């Protein structure tokens, strides 16, 4: 009908505090979106049965002179990216119990907003150097885009939500970034930046990364200083750089055809011989 506005498209993006959120890299993507775009909190999941309060402890705060207790809960935000695109963002601590019921409640919000697709974000520690692009993994509809990165092992709530969403017929993507374990649990803006940039590529909109990019540059400079001041750490990072370069070299050769693969085998054998000397 003439004059009728087309309904905005909704994409759901979810990130969870805890085991799935090394360096707060995934949840900081949501916090960035909430702070940079028009965002309204539109709902939450807060049932007692989901959390062990000795693990996810309630917080005490004073608001306008009144003491309040804030209990662990998941919040949903309606974030206006532009007139035609909204993000329904899910942010909260990973639940301790009843994961399937929790995912059902999460997907209830997705249905309310007629979500087209669901994207989960995660970050994990790994043996990778800060001097190279941090390793990224992605699955689409539960299938890894890089078969060499197929994961077997413990999983968290993003994986379970991804599976539940697929079973409900949603298109899904899971984006993970790995960050250096040698810098501990401090925030890693480089990892947040790479998640944000990948999310931007998926939805086709640049998500205002300037502030995070500046913090990422400062983070890399700080890491360089720490490495230069510790000889053992410098040696370890040097080995990680070599391993990362070898993996990238192997991918480049493998993608160029069979003769190149033979070259890769010869180089790998030479490398192993050198390691034995």
GROMACS .gro file of C-alpha atoms in nm:
model
  277
    1UNK     CA    1   0.000   0.000   0.000
    2UNK     CA    2   0.131   0.347  -0.085
    3UNK     CA    3   0.289   0.523   0.214
    4UNK     CA    4   0.317   0.209   0.426
    5UNK     CA    5   0.663   0.165   0.577
    6UNK     CA    6   0.842  -0.167   0.533
    7UNK     CA    7   0.915  -0.344   0.861
    8UNK     CA    8   1.280  -0.340   0.961
    9UNK     CA    9   1.477  -0.663   0.935
   10UNK     CA   10   1.585  -0.814   1.269
   11UNK     CA   11   1.901  -1.016   1.332
   12UNK     CA   12   1.966  -1.164   1.676
   13UNK     CA   13   2.323  -1.144   1.811
   14UNK     CA   14   2.406  -1.321   2.137
   15UNK     CA   15   2.710  -1.319   2.366
   16UNK     CA   16   2.753  -1.455   2.718
   17UNK     CA   17   2.983  -1.374   3.010
   18UNK     CA   18   3.197  -1.655   3.146
   19UNK     CA   19   3.376  -1.951   2.991
   20UNK     CA   20   3.276  -1.848   2.636
   21UNK     CA   21   3.406  -1.492   2.674
   22UNK     CA   22   3.786  -1.485   2.709
   23UNK     CA   23   3.902  -1.129   2.768
   24UNK     CA   24   3.537  -1.015   2.759
   25UNK     CA   25   3.590  -1.002   2.384
   26UNK     CA   26   3.247  -1.129   2.278
   27UNK     CA   27   3.031  -0.946   2.532
   28UNK     CA   28   3.217  -0.621   2.463
   29UNK     CA   29   3.084  -0.635   2.107
   30UNK     CA   30   2.730  -0.614   2.247
   31UNK     CA   31   2.829  -0.340   2.493
   32UNK     CA   32   2.981  -0.144   2.205
   33UNK     CA   33   2.663  -0.171   1.998
   34UNK     CA   34   2.447  -0.066   2.293
   35UNK     CA   35   2.666   0.240   2.354
   36UNK     CA   36   2.707   0.350   1.991
   37UNK     CA   37   2.355   0.302   1.852
   38UNK     CA   38   2.005   0.377   1.974
   39UNK     CA   39   1.927   0.083   2.204
   40UNK     CA   40   1.624  -0.003   2.418
   41UNK     CA   41   1.619  -0.281   2.677
   42UNK     CA   42   1.312  -0.480   2.576
   43UNK     CA   43   1.319  -0.785   2.801
   44UNK     CA   44   1.516  -1.016   3.022
   45UNK     CA   45   1.554  -1.372   3.151
   46UNK     CA   46   1.605  -1.380   3.526
   47UNK     CA   47   1.456  -1.698   3.671
   48UNK     CA   48   1.632  -1.827   3.984
   49UNK     CA   49   1.660  -2.178   3.845
   50UNK     CA   50   1.923  -2.084   3.588
   51UNK     CA   51   2.204  -1.965   3.815
   52UNK     CA   52   2.427  -2.083   4.097
   53UNK     CA   53   2.467  -1.764   4.295
   54UNK     CA   54   2.798  -1.879   4.442
   55UNK     CA   55   2.932  -1.882   4.084
   56UNK     CA   56   2.741  -1.590   3.930
   57UNK     CA   57   2.709  -1.376   4.241
   58UNK     CA   58   2.451  -1.100   4.283
   59UNK     CA   59   2.593  -0.748   4.304
   60UNK     CA   60   2.516  -0.475   4.557
   61UNK     CA   61   2.500  -0.115   4.443
   62UNK     CA   62   2.367   0.216   4.574
   63UNK     CA   63   2.137   0.407   4.337
   64UNK     CA   64   2.030   0.758   4.445
   65UNK     CA   65   2.107   0.672   4.806
   66UNK     CA   66   1.913   0.345   4.806
   67UNK     CA   67   2.091   0.012   4.837
   68UNK     CA   68   1.987  -0.243   4.574
   69UNK     CA   69   2.081  -0.601   4.492
   70UNK     CA   70   2.123  -0.680   4.124
   71UNK     CA   71   2.068  -1.046   4.043
   72UNK     CA   72   2.228  -1.224   3.746
   73UNK     CA   73   2.004  -1.194   3.443
   74UNK     CA   74   2.007  -1.191   3.066
   75UNK     CA   75   1.903  -0.868   2.896
   76UNK     CA   76   1.767  -0.820   2.544
   77UNK     CA   77   1.820  -0.493   2.356
   78UNK     CA   78   1.650  -0.364   2.043
   79UNK     CA   79   1.936  -0.183   1.867
   80UNK     CA   80   1.854   0.038   1.569
   81UNK     CA   81   2.139   0.008   1.318
   82UNK     CA   82   1.946   0.195   1.047
   83UNK     CA   83   1.588   0.230   0.925
   84UNK     CA   84   1.588  -0.112   0.764
   85UNK     CA   85   1.802  -0.311   1.009
   86UNK     CA   86   1.773  -0.378   1.382
   87UNK     CA   87   1.980  -0.608   1.602
   88UNK     CA   88   1.809  -0.795   1.884
   89UNK     CA   89   2.108  -0.830   2.117
   90UNK     CA   90   2.121  -1.089   2.394
   91UNK     CA   91   2.371  -1.028   2.676
   92UNK     CA   92   2.407  -1.208   3.006
   93UNK     CA   93   2.605  -1.459   3.210
   94UNK     CA   94   2.615  -1.817   3.091
   95UNK     CA   95   2.350  -2.005   3.293
   96UNK     CA   96   2.458  -2.281   3.530
   97UNK     CA   97   2.147  -2.498   3.493
   98UNK     CA   98   1.862  -2.589   3.255
   99UNK     CA   99   2.037  -2.486   2.935
  100UNK     CA  100   1.770  -2.620   2.702
  101UNK     CA  101   1.493  -2.436   2.885
  102UNK     CA  102   1.707  -2.122   2.879
  103UNK     CA  103   1.752  -2.157   2.501
  104UNK     CA  104   1.377  -2.201   2.458
  105UNK     CA  105   1.320  -1.869   2.639
  106UNK     CA  106   1.589  -1.706   2.423
  107UNK     CA  107   1.423  -1.826   2.103
  108UNK     CA  108   1.088  -1.702   2.234
  109UNK     CA  109   1.230  -1.348   2.211
  110UNK     CA  110   1.357  -1.425   1.860
  111UNK     CA  111   1.006  -1.526   1.753
  112UNK     CA  112   0.853  -1.217   1.910
  113UNK     CA  113   1.076  -0.996   1.694
  114UNK     CA  114   1.043  -1.212   1.384
  115UNK     CA  115   1.419  -1.259   1.371
  116UNK     CA  116   1.559  -1.367   1.033
  117UNK     CA  117   1.886  -1.519   1.157
  118UNK     CA  118   2.079  -1.576   1.479
  119UNK     CA  119   2.450  -1.504   1.530
  120UNK     CA  120   2.638  -1.620   1.839
  121UNK     CA  121   2.972  -1.471   1.943
  122UNK     CA  122   3.247  -1.632   2.148
  123UNK     CA  123   3.613  -1.599   2.240
  124UNK     CA  124   3.867  -1.842   2.381
  125UNK     CA  125   4.230  -1.851   2.488
  126UNK     CA  126   4.479  -2.022   2.258
  127UNK     CA  127   4.847  -2.044   2.173
  128UNK     CA  128   4.860  -1.760   1.923
  129UNK     CA  129   5.078  -1.447   1.900
  130UNK     CA  130   4.946  -1.094   1.943
  131UNK     CA  131   5.165  -0.984   1.650
  132UNK     CA  132   4.951  -1.164   1.391
  133UNK     CA  133   4.579  -1.138   1.311
  134UNK     CA  134   4.403  -1.338   1.581
  135UNK     CA  135   4.263  -1.672   1.459
  136UNK     CA  136   3.895  -1.663   1.365
  137UNK     CA  137   3.654  -1.955   1.333
  138UNK     CA  138   3.304  -1.950   1.185
  139UNK     CA  139   3.029  -2.203   1.140
  140UNK     CA  140   2.720  -2.158   0.924
  141UNK     CA  141   2.421  -2.370   1.009
  142UNK     CA  142   2.643  -2.575   1.241
  143UNK     CA  143   2.901  -2.653   0.969
  144UNK     CA  144   3.257  -2.520   0.998
  145UNK     CA  145   3.360  -2.298   0.708
  146UNK     CA  146   3.715  -2.433   0.748
  147UNK     CA  147   3.708  -2.814   0.790
  148UNK     CA  148   4.061  -2.801   0.938
  149UNK     CA  149   3.920  -2.610   1.236
  150UNK     CA  150   3.655  -2.870   1.323
  151UNK     CA  151   3.620  -2.865   1.704
  152UNK     CA  152   3.569  -3.160   1.936
  153UNK     CA  153   3.550  -3.095   2.307
  154UNK     CA  154   3.359  -2.915   2.582
  155UNK     CA  155   3.103  -2.659   2.467
  156UNK     CA  156   2.922  -2.363   2.618
  157UNK     CA  157   2.583  -2.202   2.589
  158UNK     CA  158   2.656  -2.036   2.247
  159UNK     CA  159   2.694  -2.381   2.090
  160UNK     CA  160   2.376  -2.508   2.252
  161UNK     CA  161   2.179  -2.200   2.144
  162UNK     CA  162   2.313  -2.240   1.790
  163UNK     CA  163   2.195  -2.603   1.778
  164UNK     CA  164   1.856  -2.515   1.927
  165UNK     CA  165   1.811  -2.235   1.673
  166UNK     CA  166   1.897  -2.466   1.382
  167UNK     CA  167   1.640  -2.718   1.507
  168UNK     CA  168   1.382  -2.437   1.510
  169UNK     CA  169   1.460  -2.359   1.146
  170UNK     CA  170   1.668  -2.044   1.190
  171UNK     CA  171   1.967  -1.954   0.978
  172UNK     CA  172   2.263  -1.938   1.214
  173UNK     CA  173   2.624  -1.830   1.223
  174UNK     CA  174   2.872  -1.876   1.508
  175UNK     CA  175   3.179  -1.651   1.517
  176UNK     CA  176   3.473  -1.725   1.748
  177UNK     CA  177   3.805  -1.552   1.799
  178UNK     CA  178   4.114  -1.689   1.974
  179UNK     CA  179   4.336  -1.463   2.181
  180UNK     CA  180   4.680  -1.503   2.339
  181UNK     CA  181   4.666  -1.689   2.666
  182UNK     CA  182   4.998  -1.541   2.782
  183UNK     CA  183   4.836  -1.207   2.871
  184UNK     CA  184   4.578  -1.350   3.110
  185UNK     CA  185   4.216  -1.247   3.139
  186UNK     CA  186   4.248  -0.871   3.079
  187UNK     CA  187   4.015  -0.728   2.810
  188UNK     CA  188   4.143  -0.780   2.456
  189UNK     CA  189   4.015  -0.502   2.228
  190UNK     CA  190   4.189  -0.659   1.927
  191UNK     CA  191   3.969  -0.968   1.963
  192UNK     CA  192   3.659  -0.751   2.006
  193UNK     CA  193   3.756  -0.552   1.696
  194UNK     CA  194   3.792  -0.864   1.482
  195UNK     CA  195   3.456  -0.999   1.599
  196UNK     CA  196   3.295  -0.662   1.528
  197UNK     CA  197   3.450  -0.642   1.182
  198UNK     CA  198   3.335  -0.995   1.097
  199UNK     CA  199   2.985  -0.912   1.220
  200UNK     CA  200   2.993  -0.597   1.006
  201UNK     CA  201   3.083  -0.804   0.700
  202UNK     CA  202   2.797  -1.047   0.766
  203UNK     CA  203   2.526  -0.784   0.805
  204UNK     CA  204   2.669  -0.548   0.543
  205UNK     CA  205   2.693  -0.244   0.772
  206UNK     CA  206   3.002  -0.085   0.924
  207UNK     CA  207   2.944  -0.090   1.301
  208UNK     CA  208   3.145   0.217   1.405
  209UNK     CA  209   3.471   0.040   1.506
  210UNK     CA  210   3.689   0.352   1.542
  211UNK     CA  211   3.697   0.362   1.923
  212UNK     CA  212   3.770  -0.010   1.956
  213UNK     CA  213   4.033   0.012   1.679
  214UNK     CA  214   4.214   0.282   1.878
  215UNK     CA  215   4.206   0.069   2.193
  216UNK     CA  216   4.329  -0.232   1.994
  217UNK     CA  217   4.628  -0.032   1.873
  218UNK     CA  218   4.708   0.065   2.233
  219UNK     CA  219   4.669  -0.299   2.340
  220UNK     CA  220   4.918  -0.418   2.078
  221UNK     CA  221   5.168  -0.151   2.182
  222UNK     CA  222   5.131  -0.254   2.548
  223UNK     CA  223   5.183  -0.619   2.452
  224UNK     CA  224   5.499  -0.530   2.258
  225UNK     CA  225   5.643  -0.357   2.565
  226UNK     CA  226   5.569  -0.658   2.786
  227UNK     CA  227   5.734  -0.896   2.540
  228UNK     CA  228   6.046  -0.681   2.500
  229UNK     CA  229   6.092  -0.670   2.878
  230UNK     CA  230   6.074  -1.049   2.925
  231UNK     CA  231   6.328  -1.264   2.739
  232UNK     CA  232   6.143  -1.591   2.803
  233UNK     CA  233   5.816  -1.446   2.682
  234UNK     CA  234   5.989  -1.300   2.375
  235UNK     CA  235   6.124  -1.644   2.286
  236UNK     CA  236   5.780  -1.800   2.334
  237UNK     CA  237   5.612  -1.539   2.115
  238UNK     CA  238   5.880  -1.588   1.850
  239UNK     CA  239   5.793  -1.959   1.837
  240UNK     CA  240   5.420  -1.880   1.817
  241UNK     CA  241   5.489  -1.643   1.527
  242UNK     CA  242   5.681  -1.914   1.345
  243UNK     CA  243   5.402  -2.168   1.397
  244UNK     CA  244   5.136  -1.919   1.284
  245UNK     CA  245   5.333  -1.832   0.972
  246UNK     CA  246   5.381  -2.201   0.890
  247UNK     CA  247   5.007  -2.267   0.921
  248UNK     CA  248   4.926  -1.972   0.698
  249UNK     CA  249   5.190  -2.081   0.449
  250UNK     CA  250   5.042  -2.431   0.444
  251UNK     CA  251   4.694  -2.292   0.373
  252UNK     CA  252   4.827  -2.073   0.093
  253UNK     CA  253   5.007  -2.363  -0.071
  254UNK     CA  254   4.720  -2.607  -0.026
  255UNK     CA  255   4.484  -2.367  -0.199
  256UNK     CA  256   4.714  -2.333  -0.502
  257UNK     CA  257   4.707  -2.696  -0.622
  258UNK     CA  258   4.869  -3.040  -0.602
  259UNK     CA  259   5.228  -2.954  -0.707
  260UNK     CA  260   5.239  -2.693  -0.436
  261UNK     CA  261   5.124  -2.948  -0.179
  262UNK     CA  262   5.432  -3.157  -0.262
  263UNK     CA  263   5.642  -2.850  -0.195
  264UNK     CA  264   5.469  -2.810   0.141
  265UNK     CA  265   5.551  -3.170   0.236
  266UNK     CA  266   5.918  -3.114   0.152
  267UNK     CA  267   5.929  -2.796   0.358
  268UNK     CA  268   5.758  -2.966   0.652
  269UNK     CA  269   6.005  -3.255   0.641
  270UNK     CA  270   6.295  -3.010   0.634
  271UNK     CA  271   6.150  -2.825   0.930
  272UNK     CA  272   6.113  -3.146   1.131
  273UNK     CA  273   6.473  -3.243   1.053
  274UNK     CA  274   6.591  -2.904   1.179
  275UNK     CA  275   6.395  -2.950   1.500
  276UNK     CA  276   6.574  -3.278   1.567
  277UNK     CA  277   6.922  -3.129   1.533
   0.00000   0.00000   0.00000
